[in-house]
PDB file of C-alpha atoms in Angstrom:
ATOM      1  CA  UNK P   1     -11.691  11.682   8.847  1.00 38.00           C
ATOM      2  CA  UNK P   2     -10.492  12.676  12.335  1.00 33.00           C
ATOM      3  CA  UNK P   3      -8.896   9.624  12.578  1.00 36.00           C
ATOM      4  CA  UNK P   4      -7.206   9.400   9.173  1.00 37.00           C
ATOM      5  CA  UNK P   5      -5.666  12.766  10.464  1.00 32.00           C
ATOM      6  CA  UNK P   6      -4.252  11.647  13.795  1.00 32.00           C
ATOM      7  CA  UNK P   7      -3.327   8.695  12.305  1.00 31.00           C
ATOM      8  CA  UNK P   8      -1.334  10.744   9.757  1.00 36.00           C
ATOM      9  CA  UNK P   9       0.080  12.856  12.309  1.00 34.00           C
ATOM     10  CA  UNK P  10       1.330  10.271  15.291  1.00 35.00           C
ATOM     11  CA  UNK P  11       2.691   7.425  12.534  1.00 32.00           C
ATOM     12  CA  UNK P  12       6.745   7.195  11.881  1.00 35.00           C
ATOM     13  CA  UNK P  13       7.539   4.466   9.643  1.00 37.00           C
ATOM     14  CA  UNK P  14       9.303   1.324  11.366  1.00 37.00           C
ATOM     15  CA  UNK P  15      12.941   0.534  11.251  1.00 36.00           C
ATOM     16  CA  UNK P  16      14.147  -1.962   9.042  1.00 39.00           C
ATOM     17  CA  UNK P  17      14.841  -5.668  10.891  1.00 40.00           C
ATOM     18  CA  UNK P  18      18.113  -6.316  10.836  1.00 38.00           C
ATOM     19  CA  UNK P  19      19.524  -9.579   8.244  1.00 44.00           C
ATOM     20  CA  UNK P  20      17.650  -9.853   4.517  1.00 45.00           C
ATOM     21  CA  UNK P  21      17.236 -12.658   2.753  1.00 46.00           C
ATOM     22  CA  UNK P  22      18.763 -12.806  -1.158  1.00 44.00           C
ATOM     23  CA  UNK P  23      15.480 -11.133  -2.902  1.00 42.00           C
ATOM     24  CA  UNK P  24      15.515  -8.611  -0.166  1.00 47.00           C
ATOM     25  CA  UNK P  25      19.425  -7.586  -0.884  1.00 46.00           C
ATOM     26  CA  UNK P  26      17.866  -7.390  -4.806  1.00 43.00           C
ATOM     27  CA  UNK P  27      15.407  -5.690  -4.272  1.00 44.00           C
ATOM     28  CA  UNK P  28      18.154  -3.249  -1.926  1.00 48.00           C
ATOM     29  CA  UNK P  29      20.332  -3.371  -4.935  1.00 47.00           C
ATOM     30  CA  UNK P  30      17.514  -1.509  -6.969  1.00 45.00           C
ATOM     31  CA  UNK P  31      16.653   0.999  -4.951  1.00 46.00           C
ATOM     32  CA  UNK P  32      19.922   2.155  -4.427  1.00 47.00           C
ATOM     33  CA  UNK P  33      20.488   2.035  -7.926  1.00 44.00           C
ATOM     34  CA  UNK P  34      17.426   4.280  -7.482  1.00 45.00           C
ATOM     35  CA  UNK P  35      19.256   6.585  -4.996  1.00 46.00           C
ATOM     36  CA  UNK P  36      22.196   7.547  -7.535  1.00 44.00           C
ATOM     37  CA  UNK P  37      19.518  10.057  -9.054  1.00 40.00           C
ATOM     38  CA  UNK P  38      16.926  11.197  -6.175  1.00 44.00           C
ATOM     39  CA  UNK P  39      17.492  13.665  -3.455  1.00 43.00           C
ATOM     40  CA  UNK P  40      16.799  12.278  -0.083  1.00 38.00           C
ATOM     41  CA  UNK P  41      13.465  13.486  -0.080  1.00 38.00           C
ATOM     42  CA  UNK P  42      12.895  11.575  -3.044  1.00 44.00           C
ATOM     43  CA  UNK P  43      14.412   8.624  -1.441  1.00 45.00           C
ATOM     44  CA  UNK P  44      11.711   8.865   1.311  1.00 37.00           C
ATOM     45  CA  UNK P  45       9.323   8.947  -0.735  1.00 43.00           C
ATOM     46  CA  UNK P  46      10.170   5.875  -2.868  1.00 44.00           C
ATOM     47  CA  UNK P  47      10.819   3.837  -0.276  1.00 48.00           C
ATOM     48  CA  UNK P  48       7.727   4.620   2.432  1.00 47.00           C
ATOM     49  CA  UNK P  49       4.530   3.188   1.895  1.00 47.00           C
ATOM     50  CA  UNK P  50       3.071   6.490   2.782  1.00 49.00           C
ATOM     51  CA  UNK P  51      -0.507   5.451   1.062  1.00 52.00           C
ATOM     52  CA  UNK P  52      -0.426   2.926   4.519  1.00 51.00           C
ATOM     53  CA  UNK P  53      -0.953   6.787   6.476  1.00 46.00           C
ATOM     54  CA  UNK P  54      -4.596   7.046   4.818  1.00 50.00           C
ATOM     55  CA  UNK P  55      -5.124   3.125   4.401  1.00 57.00           C
ATOM     56  CA  UNK P  56      -5.549   2.670   8.165  1.00 54.00           C
ATOM     57  CA  UNK P  57      -7.710   6.063   8.630  1.00 53.00           C
ATOM     58  CA  UNK P  58      -9.534   4.162   5.562  1.00 54.00           C
ATOM     59  CA  UNK P  59      -9.954   1.073   7.139  1.00 57.00           C
ATOM     60  CA  UNK P  60     -11.505   2.288  10.207  1.00 52.00           C
ATOM     61  CA  UNK P  61     -14.454   4.258   8.767  1.00 51.00           C
ATOM     62  CA  UNK P  62     -14.787   1.534   6.774  1.00 54.00           C
ATOM     63  CA  UNK P  63     -15.486  -0.585  10.160  1.00 52.00           C
ATOM     64  CA  UNK P  64     -17.561   2.279  11.271  1.00 47.00           C
ATOM     65  CA  UNK P  65     -19.630   2.193   8.174  1.00 54.00           C
ATOM     66  CA  UNK P  66     -19.962  -1.845   8.573  1.00 49.00           C
ATOM     67  CA  UNK P  67     -21.155  -1.053  12.430  1.00 47.00           C
ATOM     68  CA  UNK P  68     -23.967   1.751  11.646  1.00 51.00           C
ATOM     69  CA  UNK P  69     -25.254  -0.121   8.651  1.00 51.00           C
ATOM     70  CA  UNK P  70     -28.641  -0.987   9.658  1.00 44.00           C
ATOM     71  CA  UNK P  71     -28.565  -4.320   7.264  1.00 52.00           C
ATOM     72  CA  UNK P  72     -25.758  -5.801   8.835  1.00 47.00           C
ATOM     73  CA  UNK P  73     -27.973  -5.163  12.337  1.00 43.00           C
ATOM     74  CA  UNK P  74     -30.184  -7.102  10.540  1.00 39.00           C
ATOM     75  CA  UNK P  75     -28.464  -9.636   9.058  1.00 59.00           C
ATOM     76  CA  UNK P  76     -26.833 -11.971  12.209  1.00 63.00           C
ATOM     77  CA  UNK P  77     -23.520 -13.294  10.124  1.00 64.00           C
ATOM     78  CA  UNK P  78     -23.168  -9.971   8.878  1.00 65.00           C
ATOM     79  CA  UNK P  79     -22.971  -8.378  12.598  1.00 69.00           C
ATOM     80  CA  UNK P  80     -20.819 -11.532  13.871  1.00 72.00           C
ATOM     81  CA  UNK P  81     -18.432 -11.142  11.657  1.00 76.00           C
ATOM     82  CA  UNK P  82     -18.183  -7.293  12.149  1.00 77.00           C
ATOM     83  CA  UNK P  83     -17.986  -8.006  16.169  1.00 77.00           C
ATOM     84  CA  UNK P  84     -15.315 -10.434  15.028  1.00 78.00           C
ATOM     85  CA  UNK P  85     -13.108  -7.950  12.829  1.00 87.00           C
ATOM     86  CA  UNK P  86     -13.540  -5.251  15.440  1.00 88.00           C
ATOM     87  CA  UNK P  87     -10.377  -7.000  17.287  1.00 90.00           C
ATOM     88  CA  UNK P  88      -8.709  -7.688  14.076  1.00 92.00           C
ATOM     89  CA  UNK P  89      -8.671  -4.046  13.121  1.00 90.00           C
ATOM     90  CA  UNK P  90      -7.466  -2.752  16.361  1.00 91.00           C
ATOM     91  CA  UNK P  91      -4.820  -5.303  16.497  1.00 94.00           C
ATOM     92  CA  UNK P  92      -4.013  -3.624  12.686  1.00 92.00           C
ATOM     93  CA  UNK P  93      -4.652   0.016  13.425  1.00 89.00           C
ATOM     94  CA  UNK P  94      -2.382   0.172  16.633  1.00 90.00           C
ATOM     95  CA  UNK P  95       0.798  -1.584  14.901  1.00 91.00           C
ATOM     96  CA  UNK P  96       0.314   0.835  12.104  1.00 86.00           C
ATOM     97  CA  UNK P  97       1.035   3.477  14.401  1.00 84.00           C
ATOM     98  CA  UNK P  98       3.143   1.165  17.221  1.00 80.00           C
ATOM     99  CA  UNK P  99       7.798   1.785  17.204  1.00 75.00           C
ATOM    100  CA  UNK P 100       7.959  -1.806  19.517  1.00 83.00           C
ATOM    101  CA  UNK P 101       5.772  -4.143  18.781  1.00 89.00           C
ATOM    102  CA  UNK P 102       4.367  -3.452  15.343  1.00 92.00           C
ATOM    103  CA  UNK P 103       5.247  -7.114  14.205  1.00 94.00           C
ATOM    104  CA  UNK P 104       3.351  -9.147  16.713  1.00 95.00           C
ATOM    105  CA  UNK P 105       0.462  -6.399  16.737  1.00 95.00           C
ATOM    106  CA  UNK P 106       0.010  -7.095  12.977  1.00 95.00           C
ATOM    107  CA  UNK P 107       0.933 -11.251  13.848  1.00 97.00           C
ATOM    108  CA  UNK P 108      -2.623 -10.561  16.136  1.00 96.00           C
ATOM    109  CA  UNK P 109      -4.134  -9.169  14.075  1.00 96.00           C
ATOM    110  CA  UNK P 110      -4.021 -12.083  11.085  1.00 97.00           C
ATOM    111  CA  UNK P 111      -4.215 -14.769  13.380  1.00 95.00           C
ATOM    112  CA  UNK P 112      -6.334 -13.605  16.113  1.00 93.00           C
ATOM    113  CA  UNK P 113      -6.595 -13.145  19.774  1.00 90.00           C
ATOM    114  CA  UNK P 114      -8.470 -12.446  23.111  1.00 87.00           C
ATOM    115  CA  UNK P 115     -10.788 -15.213  21.919  1.00 86.00           C
ATOM    116  CA  UNK P 116     -11.372 -13.007  18.402  1.00 88.00           C
ATOM    117  CA  UNK P 117     -10.447 -14.139  15.252  1.00 93.00           C
ATOM    118  CA  UNK P 118      -7.727 -12.763  12.970  1.00 95.00           C
ATOM    119  CA  UNK P 119      -7.966 -11.529   9.298  1.00 96.00           C
ATOM    120  CA  UNK P 120      -7.284 -14.877   8.068  1.00 96.00           C
ATOM    121  CA  UNK P 121      -9.768 -17.211   9.755  1.00 95.00           C
ATOM    122  CA  UNK P 122     -12.890 -14.384   8.899  1.00 93.00           C
ATOM    123  CA  UNK P 123     -11.361 -14.534   5.060  1.00 94.00           C
ATOM    124  CA  UNK P 124     -12.201 -18.572   5.606  1.00 93.00           C
ATOM    125  CA  UNK P 125     -15.436 -18.141   7.578  1.00 90.00           C
ATOM    126  CA  UNK P 126     -17.076 -15.524   6.489  1.00 87.00           C
ATOM    127  CA  UNK P 127     -16.315 -15.674   2.706  1.00 86.00           C
ATOM    128  CA  UNK P 128     -18.675 -13.146   0.585  1.00 80.00           C
ATOM    129  CA  UNK P 129     -19.348 -10.858   3.061  1.00 82.00           C
ATOM    130  CA  UNK P 130     -18.210  -7.232   2.843  1.00 83.00           C
ATOM    131  CA  UNK P 131     -15.915  -7.524   5.964  1.00 85.00           C
ATOM    132  CA  UNK P 132     -14.562 -10.323   4.808  1.00 88.00           C
ATOM    133  CA  UNK P 133     -13.552  -8.694   1.502  1.00 89.00           C
ATOM    134  CA  UNK P 134     -11.861  -5.578   3.671  1.00 89.00           C
ATOM    135  CA  UNK P 135     -10.317  -8.342   6.088  1.00 93.00           C
ATOM    136  CA  UNK P 136      -8.305  -9.605   2.808  1.00 94.00           C
ATOM    137  CA  UNK P 137      -7.448  -6.104   1.788  1.00 94.00           C
ATOM    138  CA  UNK P 138      -6.167  -5.782   5.453  1.00 94.00           C
ATOM    139  CA  UNK P 139      -4.078  -9.133   5.290  1.00 96.00           C
ATOM    140  CA  UNK P 140      -2.483  -8.274   2.236  1.00 96.00           C
ATOM    141  CA  UNK P 141      -1.289  -4.933   4.057  1.00 95.00           C
ATOM    142  CA  UNK P 142      -0.115  -6.709   7.272  1.00 96.00           C
ATOM    143  CA  UNK P 143       1.798  -9.659   5.416  1.00 97.00           C
ATOM    144  CA  UNK P 144       3.518  -6.384   3.164  1.00 95.00           C
ATOM    145  CA  UNK P 145       4.512  -4.411   6.444  1.00 94.00           C
ATOM    146  CA  UNK P 146       5.727  -8.167   7.842  1.00 96.00           C
ATOM    147  CA  UNK P 147       7.786  -8.879   4.772  1.00 96.00           C
ATOM    148  CA  UNK P 148       6.103 -11.998   3.729  1.00 97.00           C
ATOM    149  CA  UNK P 149       6.011 -10.462   0.583  1.00 97.00           C
ATOM    150  CA  UNK P 150       4.430 -13.470  -1.308  1.00 98.00           C
ATOM    151  CA  UNK P 151       2.031 -13.693   1.412  1.00 98.00           C
ATOM    152  CA  UNK P 152       1.091 -10.478   0.755  1.00 97.00           C
ATOM    153  CA  UNK P 153       0.275 -10.991  -3.134  1.00 98.00           C
ATOM    154  CA  UNK P 154      -1.613 -14.040  -2.549  1.00 97.00           C
ATOM    155  CA  UNK P 155      -4.278 -12.092  -0.517  1.00 97.00           C
ATOM    156  CA  UNK P 156      -3.842  -8.624  -2.545  1.00 97.00           C
ATOM    157  CA  UNK P 157      -4.727 -10.537  -5.535  1.00 96.00           C
ATOM    158  CA  UNK P 158      -7.747 -12.294  -4.388  1.00 94.00           C
ATOM    159  CA  UNK P 159      -9.106  -8.958  -3.161  1.00 93.00           C
ATOM    160  CA  UNK P 160     -11.747  -7.070  -5.528  1.00 88.00           C
ATOM    161  CA  UNK P 161     -13.702  -4.037  -4.430  1.00 85.00           C
ATOM    162  CA  UNK P 162     -15.433  -1.357  -6.313  1.00 84.00           C
ATOM    163  CA  UNK P 163     -14.070   1.567  -4.412  1.00 85.00           C
ATOM    164  CA  UNK P 164     -11.734   3.203  -6.488  1.00 87.00           C
ATOM    165  CA  UNK P 165      -9.345   3.884  -4.055  1.00 86.00           C
ATOM    166  CA  UNK P 166      -9.032   0.552  -2.025  1.00 88.00           C
ATOM    167  CA  UNK P 167      -9.049  -1.188  -5.821  1.00 91.00           C
ATOM    168  CA  UNK P 168      -5.942   1.175  -6.359  1.00 92.00           C
ATOM    169  CA  UNK P 169      -4.049   0.999  -2.728  1.00 92.00           C
ATOM    170  CA  UNK P 170      -4.131  -3.020  -3.194  1.00 94.00           C
ATOM    171  CA  UNK P 171      -2.689  -3.075  -6.591  1.00 95.00           C
ATOM    172  CA  UNK P 172      -0.552  -0.308  -5.358  1.00 94.00           C
ATOM    173  CA  UNK P 173       0.754  -2.739  -2.355  1.00 95.00           C
ATOM    174  CA  UNK P 174       1.293  -6.014  -4.756  1.00 97.00           C
ATOM    175  CA  UNK P 175       3.786  -3.435  -6.634  1.00 96.00           C
ATOM    176  CA  UNK P 176       5.441  -2.771  -3.573  1.00 95.00           C
ATOM    177  CA  UNK P 177       5.758  -6.711  -2.851  1.00 96.00           C
ATOM    178  CA  UNK P 178       6.961  -7.154  -5.840  1.00 97.00           C
ATOM    179  CA  UNK P 179       9.857  -4.078  -5.801  1.00 95.00           C
ATOM    180  CA  UNK P 180      11.084  -5.673  -2.384  1.00 95.00           C
ATOM    181  CA  UNK P 181      11.402  -9.145  -4.319  1.00 96.00           C
ATOM    182  CA  UNK P 182      13.463  -8.021  -6.523  1.00 95.00           C
ATOM    183  CA  UNK P 183      11.110  -8.212  -9.336  1.00 96.00           C
ATOM    184  CA  UNK P 184      10.740  -4.844 -10.541  1.00 95.00           C
ATOM    185  CA  UNK P 185       9.195  -5.465 -13.891  1.00 96.00           C
ATOM    186  CA  UNK P 186       6.146  -6.397 -12.362  1.00 97.00           C
ATOM    187  CA  UNK P 187       6.126  -4.279  -9.552  1.00 97.00           C
ATOM    188  CA  UNK P 188       6.302  -1.907 -12.843  1.00 97.00           C
ATOM    189  CA  UNK P 189       3.768  -2.552 -14.249  1.00 97.00           C
ATOM    190  CA  UNK P 190       1.529  -3.516 -10.945  1.00 97.00           C
ATOM    191  CA  UNK P 191       2.297   0.382 -10.046  1.00 96.00           C
ATOM    192  CA  UNK P 192       0.833   1.120 -13.900  1.00 96.00           C
ATOM    193  CA  UNK P 193      -2.459  -0.366 -12.767  1.00 96.00           C
ATOM    194  CA  UNK P 194      -2.761   0.956  -9.836  1.00 95.00           C
ATOM    195  CA  UNK P 195      -2.662   4.656 -12.115  1.00 94.00           C
ATOM    196  CA  UNK P 196      -5.341   3.416 -13.706  1.00 93.00           C
ATOM    197  CA  UNK P 197      -7.693   1.850 -11.298  1.00 91.00           C
ATOM    198  CA  UNK P 198      -7.986   5.307  -9.568  1.00 82.00           C
ATOM    199  CA  UNK P 199      -7.296   8.072 -11.154  1.00 82.00           C
ATOM    200  CA  UNK P 200      -7.301  10.764  -8.602  1.00 85.00           C
ATOM    201  CA  UNK P 201      -4.805  12.778  -6.563  1.00 85.00           C
ATOM    202  CA  UNK P 202      -4.687  10.962  -3.680  1.00 85.00           C
ATOM    203  CA  UNK P 203      -2.964   7.630  -5.150  1.00 89.00           C
ATOM    204  CA  UNK P 204      -1.935   8.410  -8.553  1.00 93.00           C
ATOM    205  CA  UNK P 205       0.802  11.025  -8.192  1.00 93.00           C
ATOM    206  CA  UNK P 206       2.300   8.458  -5.812  1.00 92.00           C
ATOM    207  CA  UNK P 207       2.322   5.633  -7.906  1.00 94.00           C
ATOM    208  CA  UNK P 208       3.335   7.665 -11.304  1.00 95.00           C
ATOM    209  CA  UNK P 209       6.716   8.748  -9.282  1.00 95.00           C
ATOM    210  CA  UNK P 210       7.246   5.228  -8.303  1.00 94.00           C
ATOM    211  CA  UNK P 211       6.571   3.901 -11.469  1.00 96.00           C
ATOM    212  CA  UNK P 212       9.209   6.901 -13.052  1.00 95.00           C
ATOM    213  CA  UNK P 213      11.695   5.787 -10.694  1.00 94.00           C
ATOM    214  CA  UNK P 214      11.469   1.787 -11.134  1.00 95.00           C
ATOM    215  CA  UNK P 215      11.180   3.134 -15.640  1.00 96.00           C
ATOM    216  CA  UNK P 216      14.481   4.573 -15.103  1.00 94.00           C
ATOM    217  CA  UNK P 217      15.816   1.585 -13.216  1.00 93.00           C
ATOM    218  CA  UNK P 218      14.572  -0.692 -16.408  1.00 95.00           C
ATOM    219  CA  UNK P 219      16.300   1.524 -18.732  1.00 95.00           C
ATOM    220  CA  UNK P 220      12.577   3.031 -20.234  1.00 96.00           C
ATOM    221  CA  UNK P 221      13.933   6.569 -19.762  1.00 95.00           C
ATOM    222  CA  UNK P 222      10.866   7.973 -22.028  1.00 96.00           C
ATOM    223  CA  UNK P 223       8.704   6.421 -20.535  1.00 97.00           C
ATOM    224  CA  UNK P 224       9.873   7.559 -16.872  1.00 96.00           C
ATOM    225  CA  UNK P 225       9.387  10.954 -18.090  1.00 96.00           C
ATOM    226  CA  UNK P 226       5.916  10.761 -19.668  1.00 96.00           C
ATOM    227  CA  UNK P 227       5.437   9.448 -15.770  1.00 96.00           C
ATOM    228  CA  UNK P 228       7.270  12.512 -14.426  1.00 96.00           C
ATOM    229  CA  UNK P 229       5.527  15.078 -16.873  1.00 95.00           C
ATOM    230  CA  UNK P 230       1.872  13.854 -16.018  1.00 96.00           C
ATOM    231  CA  UNK P 231       2.786  14.342 -12.234  1.00 95.00           C
ATOM    232  CA  UNK P 232       3.787  18.245 -13.486  1.00 94.00           C
ATOM    233  CA  UNK P 233       0.506  18.895 -15.538  1.00 94.00           C
ATOM    234  CA  UNK P 234      -2.147  16.324 -13.778  1.00 94.00           C
ATOM    235  CA  UNK P 235      -1.107  17.108  -9.949  1.00 93.00           C
ATOM    236  CA  UNK P 236       0.662  20.181  -9.664  1.00 93.00           C
ATOM    237  CA  UNK P 237      -0.406  20.312  -5.909  1.00 91.00           C
ATOM    238  CA  UNK P 238       0.720  16.780  -5.344  1.00 91.00           C
ATOM    239  CA  UNK P 239       4.144  16.506  -3.246  1.00 88.00           C
ATOM    240  CA  UNK P 240       5.894  14.416  -5.505  1.00 90.00           C
ATOM    241  CA  UNK P 241       5.419  17.165  -7.951  1.00 90.00           C
ATOM    242  CA  UNK P 242       8.063  19.071  -6.070  1.00 89.00           C
ATOM    243  CA  UNK P 243      10.636  16.458  -6.318  1.00 87.00           C
ATOM    244  CA  UNK P 244      10.588  16.121  -9.930  1.00 89.00           C
ATOM    245  CA  UNK P 245      11.721  19.167 -11.800  1.00 90.00           C
ATOM    246  CA  UNK P 246      15.461  17.531 -11.559  1.00 88.00           C
ATOM    247  CA  UNK P 247      14.207  14.182 -12.871  1.00 89.00           C
ATOM    248  CA  UNK P 248      12.724  15.646 -15.722  1.00 93.00           C
ATOM    249  CA  UNK P 249      15.478  17.855 -16.788  1.00 92.00           C
ATOM    250  CA  UNK P 250      18.091  15.022 -17.241  1.00 90.00           C
ATOM    251  CA  UNK P 251      15.810  13.069 -18.806  1.00 93.00           C
ATOM    252  CA  UNK P 252      14.951  15.519 -21.486  1.00 91.00           C
ATOM    253  CA  UNK P 253      18.750  15.983 -21.231  1.00 90.00           C
ATOM    254  CA  UNK P 254      19.629  12.336 -22.243  1.00 89.00           C
ATOM    255  CA  UNK P 255      16.987  12.277 -24.648  1.00 89.00           C
ATOM    256  CA  UNK P 256      17.977  14.956 -26.701  1.00 85.00           C
TER     257      UNK P 256
END
């Protein structure tokens, strides 16, 4: 977890690239509408994919766990894929904390470099192994950060894990991708699935908050109120709980 703390302390969000496609423009309109009812802090939470802060730490810990597992030492194929994946994962981790060359590093994590495979080759060549499944998750997040949302959805929808947090984060990343593609209903559906996948204080309030904002955009005001109140009641210590008082008041007034 020490690696996680360092990543959370040093990470800064990358600036948005200039130029946008029609789908990106549609997404901007969605979030601009949401911004009308959100404070500056709320806008940061709704737009920032803040689970990336913990994601990098979780992946790093996962890789270290594989390296230390005796079963992997005894199984050449597993040992080989962990060795190959270490370089791709290094690119990914550096990209998540980089302000200058994040895109090129994410691309290297996907396609490989320095004589080592990238996530995509690992997924193909070592199909069925646990590291390959982890690579699929990382590939999906890398595509999301590169703005290749369809590819992100493709990888993350194929990702399967018994780990509840990873499962929730994958669904949340799919939701973010749909939101960026200007498909708020699909995004809303996946945010709710992300909450169901892992009902905990780490992921649930973040995705409930995003679901609440999108529910307002979709004019599902009663659902939005329900999501915000659940944060207030079930996760009072979450950061999002500090942001919903005004939202709840506005919605209750509207629904009277």
